[in-house]
C-alpha atoms as a printed R data frame, in Angstrom:
    type eleno elety resid chain resno       x       y       z
1   ATOM     1    CA   MET     A     1   9.972 -53.659  17.953
2   ATOM     2    CA   GLY     A     2   6.290 -53.513  18.861
3   ATOM     3    CA   TRP     A     3   3.325 -54.173  16.623
4   ATOM     4    CA   ARG     A     4   0.563 -51.748  17.604
5   ATOM     5    CA   ILE     A     5  -0.284 -48.512  15.775
6   ATOM     6    CA   LEU     A     6  -1.842 -45.959  18.136
7   ATOM     7    CA   ASP     A     7  -3.766 -43.247  16.289
8   ATOM     8    CA   PHE     A     8  -4.709 -40.239  18.433
9   ATOM     9    CA   THR     A     9  -5.218 -37.842  15.531
10  ATOM    10    CA   GLN     A    10  -8.926 -37.402  16.289
11  ATOM    11    CA   SER     A    11  -8.805 -37.966  20.043
12  ATOM    12    CA   GLU     A    12  -8.887 -35.512  22.945
13  ATOM    13    CA   VAL     A    13  -6.464 -37.383  25.216
14  ATOM    14    CA   SER     A    14  -3.493 -36.855  27.508
15  ATOM    15    CA   LEU     A    15  -0.589 -39.297  27.472
16  ATOM    16    CA   GLY     A    16   1.521 -40.293  30.458
17  ATOM    17    CA   THR     A    17   3.724 -43.129  31.680
18  ATOM    18    CA   GLN     A    18   3.353 -45.743  34.389
19  ATOM    19    CA   ARG     A    19   5.727 -48.667  34.998
20  ATOM    20    CA   GLY     A    20   6.510 -49.485  31.389
21  ATOM    21    CA   ASN     A    21   3.065 -48.540  30.125
22  ATOM    22    CA   LEU     A    22   1.724 -45.672  28.062
23  ATOM    23    CA   VAL     A    23  -1.188 -44.147  29.971
24  ATOM    24    CA   VAL     A    24  -3.986 -42.830  27.752
25  ATOM    25    CA   LYS     A    25  -6.431 -40.563  29.590
26  ATOM    26    CA   SER     A    26  -9.537 -39.157  27.939
27  ATOM    27    CA   ASN     A    27  -9.974 -35.398  28.300
28  ATOM    28    CA   THR     A    28 -13.756 -35.707  28.032
29  ATOM    29    CA   SER     A    29 -14.457 -38.635  30.393
30  ATOM    30    CA   ASP     A    30 -12.933 -40.683  33.209
31  ATOM    31    CA   HIS     A    31 -11.765 -43.378  30.791
32  ATOM    32    CA   GLN     A    32  -8.122 -44.452  31.091
33  ATOM    33    CA   GLN     A    33  -6.183 -47.163  29.273
34  ATOM    34    CA   LEU     A    34  -2.731 -48.686  29.779
35  ATOM    35    CA   VAL     A    35  -0.747 -49.854  26.740
36  ATOM    36    CA   PRO     A    36   2.646 -51.573  27.239
37  ATOM    37    CA   PHE     A    37   5.378 -49.559  25.515
38  ATOM    38    CA   ALA     A    38   6.858 -52.865  24.331
39  ATOM    39    CA   ASP     A    39   3.720 -53.435  22.221
40  ATOM    40    CA   VAL     A    40   3.855 -50.046  20.473
41  ATOM    41    CA   ASP     A    41   5.345 -49.541  17.013
42  ATOM    42    CA   VAL     A    42   4.047 -46.155  15.806
43  ATOM    43    CA   VAL     A    43   2.118 -43.382  17.585
44  ATOM    44    CA   LEU     A    44   0.179 -40.748  15.623
45  ATOM    45    CA   ILE     A    45  -0.298 -37.518  17.588
46  ATOM    46    CA   GLY     A    46  -3.069 -35.059  16.710
47  ATOM    47    CA   LEU     A    47  -3.687 -31.451  17.670
48  ATOM    48    CA   GLY     A    48  -5.861 -32.529  20.604
49  ATOM    49    CA   THR     A    49  -3.248 -34.802  22.160
50  ATOM    50    CA   GLY     A    50  -1.317 -33.715  25.233
51  ATOM    51    CA   LEU     A    51   1.987 -35.304  26.223
52  ATOM    52    CA   THR     A    52   5.267 -34.584  28.012
53  ATOM    53    CA   SER     A    53   8.913 -34.986  27.093
54  ATOM    54    CA   GLY     A    54   8.938 -37.962  29.476
55  ATOM    55    CA   VAL     A    55   6.454 -39.770  27.242
56  ATOM    56    CA   LEU     A    56   8.563 -39.050  24.157
57  ATOM    57    CA   HIS     A    57  11.665 -40.298  25.969
58  ATOM    58    CA   GLN     A    58   9.985 -43.590  26.841
59  ATOM    59    CA   LEU     A    59   8.717 -44.028  23.287
60  ATOM    60    CA   VAL     A    60  12.245 -43.547  21.944
61  ATOM    61    CA   GLN     A    61  13.651 -45.944  24.552
62  ATOM    62    CA   TYR     A    62  11.229 -48.610  23.342
63  ATOM    63    CA   ASP     A    63  12.141 -48.029  19.660
64  ATOM    64    CA   CYS     A    64   8.791 -46.420  18.791
65  ATOM    65    CA   VAL     A    65   8.216 -43.870  16.034
66  ATOM    66    CA   THR     A    66   6.101 -40.836  16.985
67  ATOM    67    CA   LEU     A    67   4.465 -38.832  14.185
68  ATOM    68    CA   PHE     A    68   2.797 -35.442  14.635
69  ATOM    69    CA   THR     A    69  -0.117 -34.607  12.326
70  ATOM    70    CA   ASP     A    70  -1.762 -31.386  11.167
71  ATOM    71    CA   TRP     A    71  -5.464 -30.478  11.149
72  ATOM    72    CA   LYS     A    72  -5.945 -32.674   8.071
73  ATOM    73    CA   PHE     A    73  -4.484 -35.627  10.035
74  ATOM    74    CA   VAL     A    74  -1.467 -35.741   7.706
75  ATOM    75    CA   PRO     A    75   1.898 -36.378   9.449
76  ATOM    76    CA   VAL     A    76   4.152 -33.307   9.307
77  ATOM    77    CA   GLY     A    77   7.019 -34.288  11.620
78  ATOM    78    CA   GLY     A    78   8.247 -36.964  13.939
79  ATOM    79    CA   VAL     A    79  10.516 -38.278  16.668
80  ATOM    80    CA   TYR     A    80  12.598 -41.334  15.833
81  ATOM    81    CA   PRO     A    81  14.892 -43.654  17.830
82  ATOM    82    CA   TYR     A    82  18.460 -42.935  16.775
83  ATOM    83    CA   VAL     A    83  20.043 -46.388  16.847
84  ATOM    84    CA   GLN     A    84  19.544 -49.795  18.351
85  ATOM    85    CA   GLU     A    85  22.065 -51.074  20.880
86  ATOM    86    CA   SER     A    86  23.570 -53.626  18.502
87  ATOM    87    CA   THR     A    87  24.760 -50.949  16.063
88  ATOM    88    CA   HIS     A    88  26.522 -48.617  18.501
89  ATOM    89    CA   ASN     A    89  29.991 -49.937  17.765
90  ATOM    90    CA   ARG     A    90  29.500 -49.756  13.980
91  ATOM    91    CA   ILE     A    91  28.159 -46.236  13.549
92  ATOM    92    CA   ALA     A    92  31.442 -44.398  12.978
93  ATOM    93    CA   ALA     A    93  32.868 -46.946  10.549
94  ATOM    94    CA   ARG     A    94  29.628 -47.261   8.623
95  ATOM    95    CA   GLN     A    95  28.987 -43.537   8.290
96  ATOM    96    CA   LEU     A    96  32.579 -42.892   7.226
97  ATOM    97    CA   ALA     A    97  32.154 -45.513   4.512
98  ATOM    98    CA   GLN     A    98  28.852 -43.907   3.538
99  ATOM    99    CA   ALA     A    99  30.364 -40.419   3.338
100 ATOM   100    CA   ASN     A   100  33.306 -41.688   1.271
101 ATOM   101    CA   ALA     A   101  31.285 -43.880  -1.103
102 ATOM   102    CA   SER     A   102  32.278 -43.453  -4.738
103 ATOM   103    CA   LYS     A   103  29.952 -41.869  -7.259
104 ATOM   104    CA   ASN     A   104  29.922 -45.138  -9.198
105 ATOM   105    CA   THR     A   105  28.747 -47.049  -6.130
106 ATOM   106    CA   LEU     A   106  25.958 -44.578  -5.377
107 ATOM   107    CA   ASN     A   107  24.878 -44.454  -9.018
108 ATOM   108    CA   ALA     A   108  24.706 -48.247  -9.238
109 ATOM   109    CA   LEU     A   109  22.546 -48.424  -6.107
110 ATOM   110    CA   TRP     A   110  20.243 -45.700  -7.402
111 ATOM   111    CA   GLN     A   111  19.898 -47.520 -10.725
112 ATOM   112    CA   GLN     A   112  18.648 -50.588  -8.860
113 ATOM   113    CA   MET     A   113  16.333 -48.478  -6.710
114 ATOM   114    CA   VAL     A   114  14.724 -46.845  -9.759
115 ATOM   115    CA   ARG     A   115  14.409 -50.156 -11.584
116 ATOM   116    CA   ALA     A   116  12.692 -51.729  -8.583
117 ATOM   117    CA   LYS     A   117  10.275 -48.807  -8.281
118 ATOM   118    CA   ILE     A   118   9.375 -48.862 -11.983
119 ATOM   119    CA   GLN     A   119   8.954 -52.647 -11.889
120 ATOM   120    CA   GLY     A   120   6.477 -52.188  -9.048
121 ATOM   121    CA   GLN     A   121   4.615 -49.528 -11.019
122 ATOM   122    CA   PHE     A   122   4.600 -51.855 -14.031
123 ATOM   123    CA   ALA     A   123   3.033 -54.570 -11.874
124 ATOM   124    CA   VAL     A   124   0.318 -52.185 -10.641
125 ATOM   125    CA   MET     A   125  -0.527 -51.000 -14.170
126 ATOM   126    CA   ASN     A   126  -0.519 -54.547 -15.486
127 ATOM   127    CA   GLN     A   127  -2.871 -55.666 -12.714
128 ATOM   128    CA   LEU     A   128  -5.235 -52.745 -13.387
129 ATOM   129    CA   GLY     A   129  -5.346 -53.449 -17.125
130 ATOM   130    CA   PHE     A   130  -3.279 -50.562 -18.520
131 ATOM   131    CA   ALA     A   131  -1.435 -52.619 -21.135
132 ATOM   132    CA   GLU     A   132   0.177 -49.761 -23.074
133 ATOM   133    CA   THR     A   133   1.483 -48.074 -19.932
134 ATOM   134    CA   SER     A   134   2.705 -51.424 -18.622
135 ATOM   135    CA   ASN     A   135   4.766 -51.963 -21.763
136 ATOM   136    CA   ARG     A   136   6.266 -48.473 -21.536
137 ATOM   137    CA   LEU     A   137   7.195 -48.964 -17.890
138 ATOM   138    CA   LYS     A   138   8.731 -52.347 -18.587
139 ATOM   139    CA   GLN     A   139  10.963 -50.788 -21.232
140 ATOM   140    CA   LEU     A   140  11.895 -47.834 -19.010
141 ATOM   141    CA   SER     A   141  12.963 -50.228 -16.271
142 ATOM   142    CA   LYS     A   142  15.258 -52.012 -18.717
143 ATOM   143    CA   ASN     A   143  16.636 -48.691 -19.998
144 ATOM   144    CA   THR     A   144  17.541 -47.317 -16.562
145 ATOM   145    CA   ARG     A   145  21.288 -46.733 -16.305
146 ATOM   146    CA   PRO     A   146  23.532 -46.016 -13.295
147 ATOM   147    CA   GLY     A   147  22.502 -42.709 -11.741
148 ATOM   148    CA   ASP     A   148  19.423 -42.598 -14.022
149 ATOM   149    CA   PRO     A   149  20.798 -39.797 -16.272
150 ATOM   150    CA   SER     A   150  17.801 -40.069 -18.623
151 ATOM   151    CA   ASN     A   151  15.383 -39.616 -15.705
152 ATOM   152    CA   CYS     A   152  13.555 -42.861 -16.374
153 ATOM   153    CA   GLU     A   153  12.012 -42.476 -12.917
154 ATOM   154    CA   GLY     A   154  10.371 -39.184 -13.931
155 ATOM   155    CA   GLN     A   155   9.244 -40.525 -17.297
156 ATOM   156    CA   ALA     A   156   7.705 -43.552 -15.607
157 ATOM   157    CA   ALA     A   157   5.872 -41.334 -13.109
158 ATOM   158    CA   ARG     A   158   4.306 -39.291 -15.911
159 ATOM   159    CA   PHE     A   159   2.984 -42.382 -17.726
160 ATOM   160    CA   TYR     A   160   1.911 -43.990 -14.455
161 ATOM   161    CA   PHE     A   161  -0.060 -41.116 -12.944
162 ATOM   162    CA   SER     A   162  -1.504 -40.090 -16.316
163 ATOM   163    CA   SER     A   163  -3.008 -43.567 -16.542
164 ATOM   164    CA   ILE     A   164  -4.380 -43.325 -13.007
165 ATOM   165    CA   ALA     A   165  -6.097 -40.085 -14.042
166 ATOM   166    CA   GLN     A   166  -7.975 -42.088 -16.711
167 ATOM   167    CA   ILE     A   167  -9.725 -44.271 -14.134
168 ATOM   168    CA   ASP     A   168 -13.444 -43.500 -14.460
169 ATOM   169    CA   ILE     A   169 -13.926 -42.160 -10.956
170 ATOM   170    CA   PHE     A   170 -11.183 -39.530 -11.461
171 ATOM   171    CA   GLN     A   171 -11.900 -38.371 -15.005
172 ATOM   172    CA   ASP     A   172 -14.605 -35.827 -14.166
173 ATOM   173    CA   GLU     A   173 -12.455 -34.017 -11.611
174 ATOM   174    CA   GLY     A   174  -9.387 -33.791 -13.875
175 ATOM   175    CA   TRP     A   175  -7.211 -35.581 -11.359
176 ATOM   176    CA   ARG     A   176  -3.430 -35.254 -11.354
177 ATOM   177    CA   ARG     A   177  -0.763 -36.250  -8.868
178 ATOM   178    CA   ASP     A   178  -0.148 -33.158  -6.770
179 ATOM   179    CA   ALA     A   179   0.646 -33.498  -3.082
180 ATOM   180    CA   SER     A   180  -0.864 -30.082  -2.347
181 ATOM   181    CA   ARG     A   181  -4.232 -30.483  -4.109
182 ATOM   182    CA   GLY     A   182  -6.112 -31.858  -1.113
183 ATOM   183    CA   ASP     A   183  -8.375 -34.330  -2.931
184 ATOM   184    CA   TRP     A   184  -9.129 -37.800  -1.575
185 ATOM   185    CA   LEU     A   185  -6.539 -39.770  -3.560
186 ATOM   186    CA   ASN     A   186  -3.700 -37.263  -3.211
187 ATOM   187    CA   ASN     A   187  -4.312 -36.933   0.535
188 ATOM   188    CA   ASN     A   188  -4.275 -40.681   1.047
189 ATOM   189    CA   LEU     A   189  -1.193 -41.156  -1.113
190 ATOM   190    CA   ASN     A   190   0.498 -38.490   1.025
191 ATOM   191    CA   TYR     A   191  -0.577 -40.235   4.221
192 ATOM   192    CA   GLY     A   192   0.516 -43.692   3.108
193 ATOM   193    CA   TYR     A   193   3.850 -42.429   1.799
194 ATOM   194    CA   THR     A   194   4.495 -40.618   5.088
195 ATOM   195    CA   ILE     A   195   4.020 -43.840   7.043
196 ATOM   196    CA   LEU     A   196   6.423 -45.582   4.640
197 ATOM   197    CA   ARG     A   197   8.905 -42.754   5.132
198 ATOM   198    CA   SER     A   198   8.787 -43.162   8.904
199 ATOM   199    CA   TYR     A   199   9.751 -46.825   8.543
200 ATOM   200    CA   ALA     A   200  12.523 -45.922   6.098
201 ATOM   201    CA   ILE     A   201  13.898 -43.322   8.517
202 ATOM   202    CA   ARG     A   202  13.941 -45.827  11.337
203 ATOM   203    CA   SER     A   203  15.645 -48.411   9.124
204 ATOM   204    CA   CYS     A   204  18.410 -45.926   8.268
205 ATOM   205    CA   LEU     A   205  18.960 -44.985  11.889
206 ATOM   206    CA   SER     A   206  18.813 -48.509  13.288
207 ATOM   207    CA   SER     A   207  21.361 -49.713  10.717
208 ATOM   208    CA   GLY     A   208  23.829 -46.978  11.659
209 ATOM   209    CA   LEU     A   209  23.526 -45.109   8.351
210 ATOM   210    CA   HIS     A   210  23.375 -41.309   8.298
211 ATOM   211    CA   PRO     A   211  19.881 -40.456   7.012
212 ATOM   212    CA   ALA     A   212  20.941 -37.151   5.420
213 ATOM   213    CA   LEU     A   213  23.489 -38.781   3.078
214 ATOM   214    CA   GLY     A   214  21.360 -40.017   0.209
215 ATOM   215    CA   LEU     A   215  22.145 -42.130  -2.821
216 ATOM   216    CA   PHE     A   216  20.377 -39.666  -5.124
217 ATOM   217    CA   HIS     A   217  18.431 -37.171  -3.015
218 ATOM   218    CA   ARG     A   218  20.854 -34.428  -1.889
219 ATOM   219    CA   ASN     A   219  18.645 -31.624  -0.575
220 ATOM   220    CA   ARG     A   220  20.670 -29.687   2.010
221 ATOM   221    CA   GLU     A   221  17.509 -28.872   3.955
222 ATOM   222    CA   ASN     A   222  16.372 -32.501   4.117
223 ATOM   223    CA   LEU     A   223  17.597 -34.515   7.106
224 ATOM   224    CA   PHE     A   224  16.292 -37.753   5.586
225 ATOM   225    CA   ASN     A   225  17.560 -37.922   2.004
226 ATOM   226    CA   LEU     A   226  18.544 -41.578   2.338
227 ATOM   227    CA   ALA     A   227  15.125 -42.537   3.695
228 ATOM   228    CA   ASP     A   228  13.541 -40.847   0.680
229 ATOM   229    CA   ASP     A   229  15.751 -42.998  -1.546
230 ATOM   230    CA   LEU     A   230  15.008 -46.235   0.283
231 ATOM   231    CA   MET     A   231  11.231 -45.849   0.322
232 ATOM   232    CA   GLU     A   232  10.876 -45.460  -3.467
233 ATOM   233    CA   PRO     A   233  10.379 -49.156  -4.378
234 ATOM   234    CA   PHE     A   234   7.697 -49.481  -1.693
235 ATOM   235    CA   ARG     A   235   5.390 -46.695  -2.905
236 ATOM   236    CA   PRO     A   236   3.496 -48.970  -5.349
237 ATOM   237    CA   ALA     A   237   2.198 -51.001  -2.385
238 ATOM   238    CA   ILE     A   238   0.266 -47.941  -1.214
239 ATOM   239    CA   ASP     A   239  -0.847 -47.094  -4.759
240 ATOM   240    CA   TYR     A   240  -2.145 -50.594  -5.425
241 ATOM   241    CA   PHE     A   241  -4.189 -50.798  -2.238
242 ATOM   242    CA   LEU     A   242  -5.989 -47.527  -2.980
243 ATOM   243    CA   LEU     A   243  -6.511 -48.171  -6.691
244 ATOM   244    CA   SER     A   244  -7.502 -51.830  -6.548
245 ATOM   245    CA   HIS     A   245 -10.256 -51.053  -4.012
246 ATOM   246    CA   ILE     A   246 -11.212 -47.656  -5.374
247 ATOM   247    CA   GLU     A   247 -14.942 -48.319  -5.856
248 ATOM   248    CA   GLU     A   248 -15.577 -49.229  -2.216
249 ATOM   249    CA   LEU     A   249 -12.955 -46.943  -0.646
250 ATOM   250    CA   PHE     A   250 -13.404 -43.672  -2.537
251 ATOM   251    CA   GLY     A   251 -14.449 -40.844  -0.234
252 ATOM   252    CA   THR     A   252 -14.051 -42.862   2.970
253 ATOM   253    CA   ASP     A   253 -11.526 -42.563   5.803
254 ATOM   254    CA   VAL     A   254  -8.881 -45.208   5.098
255 ATOM   255    CA   ARG     A   255  -6.055 -44.025   7.352
256 ATOM   256    CA   LYS     A   256  -6.168 -47.109   9.571
257 ATOM   257    CA   GLU     A   257  -6.084 -49.343   6.508
258 ATOM   258    CA   LEU     A   258  -3.123 -47.401   5.090
259 ATOM   259    CA   VAL     A   259  -1.188 -47.877   8.319
260 ATOM   260    CA   ALA     A   260  -1.887 -51.609   8.056
261 ATOM   261    CA   ILE     A   261  -0.813 -51.690   4.395
262 ATOM   262    CA   ALA     A   262   2.450 -49.958   5.289
263 ATOM   263    CA   LYS     A   263   3.124 -52.908   7.617
264 ATOM   264    CA   SER     A   264   1.821 -55.582   5.250
265 ATOM   265    CA   LYS     A   265   3.686 -58.525   3.761
266 ATOM   266    CA   PHE     A   266   5.822 -57.359   0.867
267 ATOM   267    CA   LEU     A   267   7.569 -60.534  -0.255
268 ATOM   268    CA   SER     A   268   6.364 -64.078  -0.836
269 ATOM   269    CA   SER     A   269   8.619 -65.106   2.056
270 ATOM   270    CA   GLY     A   270   6.183 -63.336   4.377
271 ATOM   271    CA   LEU     A   271   8.495 -60.464   5.308
272 ATOM   272    CA   THR     A   272   6.660 -57.218   6.005
273 ATOM   273    CA   ILE     A   273   7.555 -53.831   4.540
274 ATOM   274    CA   PRO     A   274   9.323 -52.661   7.751
275 ATOM   275    CA   ALA     A   275  11.317 -55.906   7.874
276 ATOM   276    CA   VAL     A   276  12.330 -55.642   4.203
277 ATOM   277    CA   LEU     A   277  13.345 -52.005   4.728
278 ATOM   278    CA   ASN     A   278  15.458 -52.998   7.732
279 ATOM   279    CA   ASP     A   279  17.207 -55.715   5.711
280 ATOM   280    CA   LEU     A   280  17.728 -53.343   2.782
281 ATOM   281    CA   ALA     A   281  19.308 -50.651   4.963
282 ATOM   282    CA   GLN     A   282  21.628 -53.203   6.571
283 ATOM   283    CA   ASP     A   283  22.607 -54.616   3.176
284 ATOM   284    CA   ILE     A   284  23.394 -51.142   1.839
285 ATOM   285    CA   GLY     A   285  25.484 -50.400   4.925
286 ATOM   286    CA   MET     A   286  27.455 -53.619   4.483
287 ATOM   287    CA   HIS     A   287  27.863 -52.922   0.767
288 ATOM   288    CA   LEU     A   288  29.254 -49.449   1.449
289 ATOM   289    CA   GLU     A   289  31.707 -50.989   3.920
290 ATOM   290    CA   HIS     A   290  32.717 -53.523   1.230
291 ATOM   291    CA   SER     A   291  31.589 -56.491   3.333
292 ATOM   292    CA   LYS     A   292  28.735 -57.370   0.955
293 ATOM   293    CA   GLU     A   293  29.369 -57.494  -2.781
294 ATOM   294    CA   THR     A   294  25.838 -57.008  -4.103
295 ATOM   295    CA   VAL     A   295  22.553 -55.593  -2.864
296 ATOM   296    CA   ARG     A   296  19.230 -57.012  -4.017
297 ATOM   297    CA   ILE     A   297  16.506 -54.373  -4.036
298 ATOM   298    CA   PRO     A   298  13.037 -55.978  -4.133
299 ATOM   299    CA   SER     A   299  10.115 -54.713  -6.189
300 ATOM   300    CA   PHE     A   300   6.418 -54.766  -5.350
301 ATOM   301    CA   GLU     A   301   4.267 -57.569  -6.692
302 ATOM   302    CA   PRO     A   302   0.492 -57.210  -6.228
303 ATOM   303    CA   ARG     A   303  -0.972 -59.922  -4.063
304 ATOM   304    CA   GLU     A   304  -3.742 -60.247  -1.537
305 ATOM   305    CA   VAL     A   305  -2.534 -57.994   1.235
306 ATOM   306    CA   VAL     A   306  -2.337 -59.538   4.688
307 ATOM   307    CA   SER     A   307  -1.714 -56.959   7.401
308 ATOM   308    CA   THR     A   308   0.080 -57.742  10.628
């Protein structure tokens, strides 16, 4: 896996290939740059970017994620590597186990996922000084049962985003969490979550899991239900970055920073979000195959973010 994020969302460029390199040619000058495919992790493609199927094929071969963005520079689709070589001989067995997983098993995993997400939200609220909301979230995390029949996740979201709306800078505009509103915070939450989702999709595919077979999400029109499940505990990392730096960031372009945050260290061990997602997907696969008894789902803890 590479390490570089290439953002062409605001560039007039044409992409090509040359001996293991991505060729980036400016459409407005004679400038040309070579980037080794082996160094590339994610490529963001804008409306002014030209490329061929050969470029996409090479990106997939080198385990790169390619995201296509709209005129607002928000990712709306992508191309993902299907599996890594080491998982080829495990795909059938793992996906059969996934498809045949008992309701109790899926409910228990979803309970842990929701608890981890709410614990991360609790940590964000606690760090930002929302004591009452923190206490409510802490209790909701404890109350979450297998399958979350009481919708503790939804209750937590209402308390959480209602508190965010009380931050001084958002009060005058009557802010609320709505992915379609188009304001600065909602747009950047959308962008950060989309980057997280791309890593979750790749983790599902590289571990041999079928991304459409979710633990909780079961939308028949969604090819990536499982990725949407797996990314939930990681959302607070995006939230915390935006909210803890709100005074200096508000109104500015923070897309590059959000890409870095989505790759930042998530655990005290130094593991990054993509690495933790990869481990989590593998652990879930092993658990579904009955070769791993328990799965530990980590929760976000605010710390000084160090990007990679």
